[in-house]
C-alpha cells in the first residue's frame, strides 16, 4: 500500500468517517473514491471532492498564474468527471504571500474563469488567507442522476479496460520544463497537457448515464498507480497490453534522452483522462458513443490480485505502481 | 473595505460566481456570507463552507496536534452555526512535511475526532499531500430546513444586537502564548478558548428554527471587523455600548500589562461566538430560549452607515474595524 493510501486509511480509522460501505444516512461512496456522493433528498445525488494545488508540490513558482488558476479547478473537476457527475459549483480557498501583486491574482482568476466556463461550474464561496507560498484548495460539487455514480470498486474479471486521451503527455510537458526546454518554440505546444489538462467532463457524464462502465476513476497519479487502486477497490487484478497503450512521441532532444514513451504512459502523472472498465456485453454500446473521442482498449480485468504488463513479444511481467506519490522522497 | 474583502470582491468579479443575490439556479447566498446555501431539491437546503488552517497564520508550529485537529474542524463548523445549519459532513485536505511523525497525525486525528463527535459531523472525503508546513483545508456541509438559513444581510434599523459567549477570551489565550506564559499553571485554563473554541452549533440551529435573528454571523476576526461586515451587508449602521460588552478579566501579570479587556472584546479574533440582530418584537422569544446560554445585548442597529461605540461616560466615538486581518502587515 502506498504511503498516501495508508495515511488515508489511518485517518479514516481515527476520525468518524463514512467509508466505502453503503450508508443509510444519505452518503454513498465516501472516503477513498474520487468524490463522496451525498443524497440530500431521494431525488438528487451530489458528488463532492476537494483538492490541493500547492506551490512546490503541484506547480513550480515560475508557472504562469493563468495556468495555476486553470489547472487548480481542472484537477478538482476531474474527480467529478470520474464519477460521471455534472460540475455545478466550486469553493476556492486561496492563501497568498502578502506581497503577491494584483496582476498575479487577475491572471490566476482569468485562468480559473476559463476553466469555470468550460466546465460550466460556478464559484459559490471560499476562503482567503496569507501564507508563505501560494496555497490553493478547491472543493467541487457536481450533480448525478440518482444511482448512476460510477465507483472505483465495480470492476469484474473479464471486463475490458479503457483509457481516454493519450498517456504520458502531461508528464512529458513536465519533463520539458524540468529539462529547461520550455522556451524552445518547437516544444511549446507539448507543455499544454501539463499546464492546461483537458478534463473529459461530458464523456464521463455520457458513460455514467448509459451505465457503460463497471468502474471508473481519473488517471491523476499515473496509470500504474491508479490502476492498482482501481483493482484494489474491486478486489481484482488486470492485464495490460504494452502495445495497445496510447503513448506519446518524445521529441528528439539530448536533454530528453532516456525518457521512454512506455514509461511515461505507465507511470506519468496528471493526464486526467478516465480509466474505466466495461463488461464485454456493453462494448458495442461504448463503440456507439465513442466515435469522436480518443478511447483506447488497453487490457482486461483478471481474477487477480496481480497486475501484469504483456510486452509486444508476449513476455509478461508484473506492473508495479510507480506513478506520482505525494510522499515519495 | 479591508484587503480581504476587496480580494474577495475582485475574485468574484473575475470568476463566474454566484454572489449575494437570489438565484433561480438553486443557490442562495453564495460568496461573501458565512457559507453558501445550495438547494439540491425543493425539499432540502445545504450550507457549505471551506476554511484554511495554516501553520504560521492560524496556528504556531509548537501547538499540540490535538488542538490543531480540533480547531481546524471547529473553525469551519462555526460558519455552519452562523447560518443556523446542522453540521453533517466534512472533507479534510491535509498537506504535511514528509518527515512529520505518525504520532503527530494520530494526535491531530484524535482532536479532530472529538470535534467531529461534538458537532455530530462525519468525514466523507479529502486530499492528502506534501508541503513544507502543515496546511489544512476543511470543507463543511450542513443541512438547513428550506428557507431558514440566516444571512448576514438582514439587519434593520432598530434591531437589537446580541453576541454569545465572552468577547476577547480567545485573543487573551493567544496573548498568553505569545507572551511566553503558556506554561504557568494558573494561566493554563485561559488558553482553552484559543486552542479549543466552543462553537454554538445547537444555539445557531435553535435561533434559525425559531426565525428569531434578522441577521447572523460568527465572530471570527473580532467584533469590530465582523460587525462592520454585517452592517455593510445590510446597508445599516450600529451603536455598541462599551459597558454592556461581555469582556474577560485579564490576569495581573507584568507581561500582560497594557492588554485592555475592552480592546480584547472589540478587536480580539477567533472567539467564534455568534453575532446576531433581533427585531424588537422578537426579544421576548429570544429570552425564552436563552435561559441556559450566555447571550448579551450589546447595542442596536441604526440607519448608519456609521458604527459607533458609546462609552460608559456617554461619550460616543466611531468604532473602527481593527480585528484580525489576513493581510495585515
XYZ file of C-alpha atoms in Angstrom:
658
model
C 0.000 0.000 0.000
C 1.456 3.418 -0.881
C 2.056 5.988 1.861
C -0.842 8.161 0.666
C -3.318 5.275 0.798
C -2.046 4.203 4.221
C -2.353 7.766 5.561
C -5.924 7.956 4.256
C -6.717 4.592 5.824
C -5.222 5.671 9.144
C -7.157 8.935 9.182
C -10.458 7.256 8.340
C -9.915 4.759 11.127
C -9.192 7.541 13.592
C -11.793 10.149 12.578
C -15.539 9.363 12.475
C -15.903 8.727 8.755
C -18.151 7.376 6.108
C -16.133 4.972 4.002
C -16.768 2.652 1.098
C -19.744 0.844 2.548
C -23.291 1.928 1.748
C -24.860 4.115 4.388
C -28.499 4.618 5.206
C -27.567 8.114 6.142
C -27.586 9.615 2.664
C -23.908 9.188 1.802
C -22.764 6.615 -0.695
C -19.121 6.036 -1.538
C -17.311 8.372 0.843
C -13.619 8.446 1.644
C -11.349 6.709 -0.849
C -13.288 7.166 -4.082
C -12.752 10.116 -6.417
C -15.551 12.039 -4.755
C -18.061 11.495 -1.979
C -21.656 11.097 -3.118
C -24.329 12.723 -0.983
C -28.040 12.157 -1.350
C -29.650 15.202 0.244
C -33.074 14.081 -0.974
C -34.399 10.892 -2.582
C -34.392 12.728 -5.913
C -30.865 14.071 -6.141
C -27.292 12.981 -5.644
C -24.283 15.228 -5.330
C -20.630 14.374 -5.742
C -18.175 16.427 -3.708
C -14.404 16.440 -3.737
C -11.564 18.658 -2.558
C -8.043 19.048 -3.971
C -4.930 20.948 -3.033
C -2.782 22.760 -5.576
C 0.377 23.712 -3.718
C 3.409 25.655 -4.895
C 6.433 23.364 -4.892
C 4.287 20.213 -4.857
C 1.765 20.627 -7.689
C 3.278 23.564 -9.553
C 6.540 25.490 -9.584
C 6.776 29.136 -8.604
C 7.659 30.136 -12.177
C 4.400 28.826 -13.685
C 2.028 31.392 -15.137
C -0.748 32.384 -12.746
C -3.194 31.739 -15.593
C -2.221 28.074 -15.806
C -2.262 27.707 -11.993
C -5.811 29.085 -11.910
C -6.974 26.897 -14.774
C -5.361 23.720 -13.524
C -6.439 24.093 -9.859
C -10.062 23.929 -10.924
C -9.404 21.338 -13.653
C -7.665 18.927 -11.239
C -10.559 19.059 -8.793
C -13.206 18.817 -11.527
C -11.504 15.698 -12.833
C -12.783 13.869 -9.727
C -16.354 14.787 -10.701
C -15.825 13.610 -14.293
C -14.567 10.311 -12.869
C -17.871 9.779 -11.019
C -19.949 10.741 -14.067
C -21.175 13.908 -12.332
C -22.073 17.222 -13.940
C -19.982 20.028 -12.357
C -22.159 22.701 -10.744
C -20.397 24.687 -8.031
C -16.977 25.169 -6.507
C -15.359 26.812 -3.496
C -11.921 28.374 -3.695
C -9.620 28.625 -0.684
C -6.608 30.718 -1.670
C -3.666 31.713 0.526
C -1.028 34.061 -0.839
C 2.212 35.649 0.330
C 1.275 39.221 1.385
C 3.342 40.856 -1.379
C 1.784 38.930 -4.279
C 0.874 41.510 -6.921
C -2.667 42.195 -8.064
C -1.600 41.258 -11.596
C -0.890 37.712 -10.426
C -4.348 37.484 -8.887
C -6.048 38.748 -12.045
C -4.190 36.251 -14.226
C -4.980 33.455 -11.779
C -8.657 34.449 -11.874
C -8.610 34.644 -15.687
C -7.327 31.054 -15.935
C -9.798 29.823 -13.354
C -12.649 31.657 -15.104
C -11.871 29.963 -18.390
C -11.945 26.598 -16.632
C -15.201 27.510 -14.843
C -16.871 28.415 -18.131
C -15.515 25.320 -19.865
C -16.840 23.044 -17.096
C -19.990 25.152 -16.582
C -19.220 25.457 -12.866
C -19.765 28.479 -10.613
C -17.833 29.840 -7.650
C -20.078 29.893 -4.565
C -17.695 30.531 -1.692
C -14.264 30.124 -0.254
C -11.584 31.486 1.994
C -8.754 33.993 1.555
C -5.682 33.854 3.716
C -1.992 34.563 3.973
C 0.807 32.037 3.634
C 4.466 31.897 2.703
C 3.780 30.147 -0.617
C 0.774 30.013 -2.943
C -1.680 27.552 -1.399
C -4.893 26.613 -3.177
C -7.650 24.257 -2.133
C -10.595 23.814 -4.499
C -13.775 21.994 -3.466
C -16.095 20.961 -6.296
C -19.723 19.877 -6.250
C -21.447 18.060 -9.067
C -24.853 16.556 -9.707
C -25.564 12.960 -10.706
C -28.857 11.248 -11.522
C -29.724 9.057 -8.516
C -27.873 5.753 -8.556
C -25.719 6.477 -11.596
C -22.430 7.473 -9.917
C -19.648 5.205 -11.137
C -17.427 3.991 -8.319
C -13.897 2.675 -8.451
C -14.898 -0.627 -6.985
C -17.128 -2.236 -9.615
C -14.604 -3.944 -11.944
C -15.183 -7.701 -12.502
C -12.947 -10.379 -14.078
C -13.376 -10.321 -17.858
C -14.228 -6.621 -18.050
C -12.278 -4.695 -20.684
C -10.054 -1.813 -19.552
C -10.133 1.535 -21.379
C -8.433 4.890 -21.080
C -9.287 8.230 -22.673
C -6.745 10.524 -24.311
C -3.005 9.949 -24.546
C -0.968 8.571 -21.645
C 2.156 10.389 -20.527
C 1.506 13.675 -22.333
C 1.325 15.703 -19.106
C 4.478 14.092 -17.722
C 6.297 14.846 -20.977
C 5.325 18.517 -20.586
C 6.703 18.497 -17.035
C 9.951 16.830 -18.193
C 10.381 19.543 -20.829
C 10.004 22.214 -18.124
C 12.315 20.398 -15.698
C 14.841 19.989 -18.530
C 14.864 23.779 -19.002
C 13.440 23.446 -22.525
C 10.109 25.217 -22.073
C 11.164 28.238 -24.143
C 12.056 26.198 -27.227
C 9.383 27.184 -29.762
C 9.102 23.688 -31.232
C 8.320 22.224 -27.783
C 5.854 24.901 -26.617
C 2.696 23.050 -27.582
C 3.880 19.941 -25.698
C 3.601 21.860 -22.406
C -0.154 22.231 -22.740
C -1.229 18.815 -21.400
C 0.762 19.592 -18.213
C -0.318 23.222 -17.761
C -3.879 23.054 -19.113
C -5.100 19.459 -18.821
C -8.270 18.571 -20.741
C -10.930 17.107 -18.446
C -13.378 14.701 -20.169
C -16.365 16.051 -18.250
C -19.003 15.428 -20.935
C -17.711 11.936 -21.725
C -17.754 10.986 -18.026
C -21.423 12.014 -17.820
C -22.359 10.166 -21.011
C -20.660 6.961 -19.840
C -22.444 7.166 -16.483
C -25.861 7.967 -17.968
C -25.612 4.976 -20.311
C -24.360 2.811 -17.392
C -21.498 1.507 -19.515
C -18.533 1.400 -17.073
C -18.461 -1.102 -14.214
C -15.755 1.033 -12.542
C -14.227 4.408 -13.337
C -11.636 6.826 -11.951
C -9.403 9.574 -13.271
C -5.718 8.998 -14.001
C -4.109 11.595 -11.795
C -1.033 9.828 -10.443
C -0.177 7.649 -13.454
C -1.743 4.514 -14.931
C 0.298 2.010 -12.888
C -0.633 3.643 -9.560
C -4.259 4.419 -10.396
C -4.949 1.005 -11.962
C -3.580 -0.588 -8.775
C -6.097 1.487 -6.782
C -8.994 0.537 -9.058
C -8.033 -3.150 -8.808
C -7.616 -2.974 -5.028
C -11.046 -1.322 -4.675
C -12.685 -4.104 -6.691
C -10.587 -6.979 -5.332
C -9.446 -7.880 -8.854
C -6.290 -7.911 -10.971
C -5.511 -6.732 -14.501
C -3.530 -7.469 -17.603
C -2.340 -4.530 -19.712
C -1.006 -4.773 -23.267
C 2.008 -2.510 -23.734
C 1.479 -2.386 -27.497
C -2.044 -1.028 -27.046
C -1.172 1.943 -24.828
C -1.848 5.360 -26.411
C 1.702 6.639 -25.866
C 3.129 9.998 -26.863
C 6.124 10.698 -29.111
C 9.152 12.029 -27.236
C 10.891 14.749 -29.317
C 14.494 14.058 -30.187
C 16.488 16.309 -27.913
C 19.595 15.303 -25.999
C 18.081 16.617 -22.736
C 15.081 14.315 -23.128
C 17.171 11.254 -23.897
C 16.298 8.334 -21.678
C 12.641 9.323 -21.452
C 10.725 6.357 -22.835
C 7.160 6.699 -24.177
C 6.197 3.425 -22.462
C 7.455 4.560 -19.036
C 5.674 7.908 -19.483
C 2.434 6.105 -20.357
C 2.666 3.687 -17.442
C 3.871 5.965 -14.681
C 3.466 9.593 -15.814
C 1.085 11.608 -13.638
C -1.585 14.222 -14.226
C -3.042 13.193 -17.568
C -6.532 13.426 -16.010
C -8.025 11.098 -18.574
C -10.553 8.469 -17.486
C -9.622 4.902 -16.642
C -12.680 2.656 -16.828
C -13.748 -0.944 -17.192
C -16.586 -2.266 -19.367
C -18.352 -5.643 -19.215
C -17.922 -7.455 -22.598
C -21.638 -7.245 -23.401
C -21.537 -3.426 -23.273
C -18.578 -2.926 -25.602
C -20.854 -2.346 -28.615
C -22.679 0.450 -26.729
C -19.317 2.040 -25.927
C -18.320 2.000 -29.601
C -21.565 3.783 -30.410
C -20.833 6.778 -28.203
C -17.077 6.936 -28.639
C -16.802 7.886 -32.259
C -15.426 11.367 -31.648
C -13.399 10.505 -28.575
C -9.950 9.016 -28.167
C -10.841 5.898 -26.192
C -8.352 3.023 -26.160
C -8.779 -0.582 -25.082
C -5.614 -1.354 -23.125
C -6.286 -4.636 -21.324
C -8.615 -6.809 -19.264
C -9.591 -7.277 -15.645
C -8.442 -10.637 -14.210
C -9.259 -12.520 -11.020
C -6.059 -11.080 -9.661
C -4.738 -9.794 -7.469
C -1.686 -9.498 -9.808
C -1.424 -6.633 -12.287
C 0.576 -7.769 -15.291
C 2.063 -5.999 -18.290
C 2.157 -8.004 -21.541
C 5.060 -6.848 -23.703
C 4.837 -6.880 -27.541
C 6.994 -10.058 -27.640
C 4.451 -11.874 -25.462
C 6.587 -11.703 -22.324
C 4.524 -10.896 -19.203
C 5.898 -9.050 -16.167
C 4.315 -7.687 -13.007
C 3.406 -3.986 -13.331
C 4.477 -2.105 -10.192
C 2.810 1.122 -9.120
C 5.469 3.713 -9.906
C 3.308 6.745 -10.572
C 3.356 10.011 -8.669
C 3.260 9.761 -4.917
C 2.788 12.723 -2.643
C 5.229 11.220 -0.177
C 7.956 9.892 -2.488
C 11.302 11.155 -1.187
C -13.025 47.984 2.784
C -10.392 45.636 4.250
C -7.902 43.893 1.946
C -9.574 40.515 2.466
C -12.995 41.852 1.451
C -11.534 43.655 -1.564
C -9.708 40.491 -2.688
C -12.944 38.506 -2.391
C -14.801 41.175 -4.338
C -12.140 41.207 -7.044
C -12.167 37.419 -7.384
C -15.950 37.231 -7.595
C -15.947 39.882 -10.300
C -13.326 37.974 -12.277
C -14.519 34.381 -11.833
C -18.055 33.262 -12.817
C -19.696 33.367 -9.395
C -22.935 33.267 -7.548
C -22.987 36.163 -5.141
C -25.429 37.678 -2.679
C -28.428 37.931 -4.958
C -31.072 35.222 -5.054
C -30.615 32.774 -7.895
C -33.164 30.641 -9.670
C -30.413 28.130 -10.098
C -30.627 26.539 -6.669
C -28.026 28.630 -4.869
C -28.983 31.242 -2.347
C -26.446 33.423 -0.571
C -23.162 32.416 -2.198
C -19.849 34.200 -1.964
C -19.495 36.641 0.899
C -21.746 35.059 3.525
C -20.510 32.576 6.132
C -21.463 29.670 3.917
C -23.057 29.155 0.523
C -26.557 27.700 0.617
C -27.422 25.142 -2.051
C -30.896 23.825 -2.742
C -30.338 20.491 -4.477
C -34.067 19.737 -4.321
C -37.140 21.772 -3.391
C -37.153 19.959 -0.038
C -33.635 20.463 1.235
C -31.046 23.154 1.641
C -27.369 22.663 2.308
C -24.853 25.124 3.645
C -21.265 24.655 2.509
C -18.113 26.456 3.558
C -14.365 25.969 3.364
C -11.634 27.216 5.715
C -7.875 27.126 5.803
C -5.907 26.383 8.956
C -2.303 27.196 8.098
C 0.842 26.864 10.194
C 2.249 30.320 10.852
C -1.033 32.047 10.013
C -3.718 30.276 12.075
C -1.539 28.305 14.484
C 2.096 28.195 15.541
C 4.319 25.191 14.928
C 4.543 24.495 18.667
C 0.791 23.971 19.128
C -0.353 20.483 20.058
C -1.531 18.452 17.076
C -4.659 17.635 19.100
C -5.672 21.306 19.296
C -4.833 21.863 15.608
C -7.107 18.953 14.663
C -9.907 20.110 16.937
C -9.751 23.744 15.938
C -9.470 23.156 12.159
C -12.856 21.490 12.184
C -14.299 23.880 14.793
C -13.356 26.996 12.770
C -15.032 25.655 9.647
C -18.098 24.395 11.530
C -18.548 27.849 13.026
C -19.630 29.049 9.557
C -22.441 26.472 9.590
C -23.546 27.505 13.100
C -23.691 31.082 11.831
C -26.189 30.092 9.129
C -28.285 28.037 11.555
C -27.316 24.805 9.793
C -26.907 21.372 11.323
C -23.396 20.025 10.577
C -23.479 16.756 8.631
C -20.307 16.070 6.656
C -16.812 17.399 6.154
C -13.865 16.962 3.821
C -10.303 17.226 5.057
C -7.442 18.327 2.808
C -4.188 17.876 4.734
C -0.659 18.568 3.493
C 2.297 17.677 5.694
C 6.073 17.922 5.578
C 7.307 14.427 4.566
C 9.070 13.797 7.907
C 6.034 14.534 10.118
C 5.796 11.656 12.599
C 2.860 9.275 12.780
C 2.337 10.360 16.398
C 1.548 13.882 15.190
C -1.032 12.528 12.769
C -2.703 10.381 15.431
C -2.949 13.314 17.834
C -4.281 15.541 15.070
C -6.896 12.900 14.234
C -7.794 12.491 17.922
C -8.520 16.218 18.246
C -10.477 16.286 15.013
C -12.434 13.194 16.049
C -13.501 14.822 19.284
C -14.707 17.850 17.341
C -16.489 15.612 14.804
C -18.358 13.788 17.576
C -19.168 17.021 19.385
C -20.604 18.559 16.200
C -22.081 15.241 15.012
C -20.281 15.601 11.663
C -18.674 12.864 9.567
C -15.596 12.827 7.343
C -16.605 11.915 3.776
C -13.539 12.708 1.711
C -10.480 14.815 1.246
C -6.983 15.071 -0.080
C -3.542 14.204 1.283
C -0.451 15.948 0.042
C 3.044 17.119 0.844
C 4.068 20.651 1.756
C 6.797 22.460 3.630
C 4.475 23.424 6.506
C 1.276 21.934 7.907
C -1.539 23.013 5.582
C -5.156 22.169 6.347
C -8.303 22.994 4.428
C -11.610 21.794 5.868
C -14.851 21.935 3.868
C -18.045 21.522 5.867
C -21.589 20.719 4.768
C -24.668 21.277 6.870
C -28.385 20.912 6.445
C -30.990 23.638 6.964
C -34.787 23.496 6.723
C -35.754 25.200 3.456
C -35.807 28.973 3.748
C -34.486 29.165 7.302
C -30.816 29.991 6.663
C -29.919 33.224 8.439
C -27.871 35.533 6.243
C -25.600 38.383 7.245
C -27.607 40.879 5.309
C -30.963 41.034 7.111
C -30.304 43.588 9.909
C -32.746 46.551 10.001
C -32.591 49.854 11.944
C -33.964 49.347 15.442
C -32.925 45.677 15.660
C -31.102 44.751 18.859
C -27.555 43.391 18.582
C -26.533 40.302 20.577
C -23.413 38.197 20.993
C -22.959 34.756 22.545
C -20.180 33.858 24.960
C -17.409 36.139 26.170
C -15.591 38.531 23.850
C -11.797 38.509 23.758
C -11.261 35.207 25.543
C -9.556 33.572 22.543
C -7.327 36.594 21.964
C -6.339 36.588 25.641
C -5.275 32.937 25.249
C -3.170 33.865 22.229
C -1.582 36.799 24.099
C -0.638 34.453 26.952
C 1.062 32.124 24.448
C 2.795 34.992 22.629
C 3.928 36.372 25.991
C 5.632 33.030 26.742
C 3.317 32.399 29.715
C 1.537 29.280 28.490
C 3.281 27.002 30.984
C 2.212 28.998 34.050
C -0.252 26.669 35.805
C -2.557 29.494 36.888
C -2.959 30.642 33.263
C -3.403 27.207 31.662
C -7.191 27.228 31.589
C -7.196 30.635 29.871
C -5.605 29.055 26.771
C -8.629 26.901 26.090
C -10.809 29.454 24.266
C -7.920 29.965 21.806
C -6.942 26.303 21.346
C -10.360 24.639 21.669
C -13.017 27.219 20.799
C -16.617 26.346 21.702
C -18.899 26.501 18.677
C -22.576 27.298 19.484
C -23.887 24.823 16.927
C -27.115 23.919 18.739
C -27.932 27.527 19.589
C -27.416 28.595 15.960
C -29.922 25.952 14.847
C -32.454 26.896 17.518
C -32.264 30.583 16.631
C -32.728 29.794 12.926
C -35.609 27.350 13.507
C -37.471 29.927 15.591
C -36.681 32.607 12.980
C -35.509 34.984 15.688
C -32.422 36.669 14.160
C -32.785 39.084 11.253
C -29.052 38.640 10.537
C -26.374 36.379 11.960
C -22.676 35.593 11.526
C -19.853 34.175 13.579
C -17.260 36.391 15.233
C -14.064 35.044 13.742
C -11.984 38.162 13.145
C -13.124 40.275 16.104
C -16.348 42.166 16.876
C -15.289 45.475 15.293
C -14.368 43.832 11.967
C -17.250 41.360 11.833
C -19.885 43.899 12.893
C -18.626 46.181 10.097
C -19.202 43.287 7.653
C -22.693 42.580 8.975
C -23.592 46.272 8.741
C -22.120 46.565 5.222
C -24.098 43.502 4.093
C -27.350 45.025 5.381
C -26.608 48.631 4.420
C -27.053 49.727 8.039
C -25.014 51.121 10.933
C -24.763 50.225 14.611
C -24.314 51.593 18.078
C -22.476 49.464 20.641
C -22.456 50.069 24.418
C -18.982 49.514 25.846
C -20.392 48.879 29.323
C -22.555 46.022 28.019
C -19.791 44.015 26.351
C -19.152 40.592 27.948
C -15.440 41.221 28.479
C -12.898 38.885 30.079
C -10.709 39.571 33.097
C -7.017 39.983 32.229
C -4.840 38.291 34.884
C -2.418 40.572 36.677
C 0.962 39.710 35.194
C 3.577 42.208 34.120
C 3.860 40.581 30.696
C 0.147 41.114 30.074
C 0.221 44.747 31.165
C -1.311 47.038 28.566
C -3.829 44.421 27.408
C -7.232 46.003 27.997
C -10.401 43.891 28.344
C -12.309 46.414 26.197
C -9.776 46.269 23.342
C -9.778 42.448 23.531
C -13.580 42.413 23.350
C -13.763 44.839 20.427
C -10.888 43.611 18.283
C -9.810 40.176 19.533
C -10.232 37.431 16.947
C -11.364 33.808 16.955
C -13.992 33.768 19.693
C -16.362 32.002 17.263
C -19.422 33.141 19.152
C -22.480 34.286 17.237
C -23.186 37.919 16.413
C -26.869 38.408 15.603
C -29.591 41.014 15.392
C -33.176 40.665 16.615
C -36.231 42.761 15.741
C -37.662 44.320 18.965
C -40.904 42.304 18.759
C -38.926 39.007 18.923
C -36.849 39.848 22.005
C -39.292 38.041 24.314
C -38.960 34.857 22.216
C -35.181 35.124 22.478
C -35.369 35.398 26.266
C -37.436 32.233 26.287
C -34.791 30.108 24.612
C -31.708 31.760 26.041
C -32.010 30.777 29.680
C -29.026 28.448 29.708
C -26.911 30.409 27.253
C -24.631 33.373 27.694
C -26.340 35.811 25.345
C -25.626 39.516 25.761
C -27.418 42.527 24.331
C -24.611 44.866 23.250
C -26.271 47.531 21.107
C -28.689 48.468 18.348
C -28.731 48.656 14.566
C -29.002 52.227 13.252
C -29.720 53.721 9.836
C -25.983 54.077 9.509
C -23.648 53.751 7.850
C -21.624 54.787 10.945
C -20.710 52.254 13.618
C -20.397 53.993 16.965
C -19.129 52.960 20.377
C -20.895 54.527 23.374
C -18.510 54.762 26.335
C -19.755 54.419 29.948
C -19.485 58.204 30.391
C -21.906 58.740 27.492
C -19.189 59.851 25.070
C -19.656 58.369 21.577
C -16.793 57.623 19.164
C -16.612 55.877 15.794
C -15.703 52.187 16.133
C -13.050 51.264 13.551
C -12.583 47.717 12.300
C -9.340 46.678 13.958
C -9.869 42.941 14.227
C -7.753 40.229 12.664
C -6.943 40.673 9.018
C -5.279 38.015 6.905
C -3.292 40.690 5.119
C -2.302 42.989 7.984
C 1.440 43.631 7.717
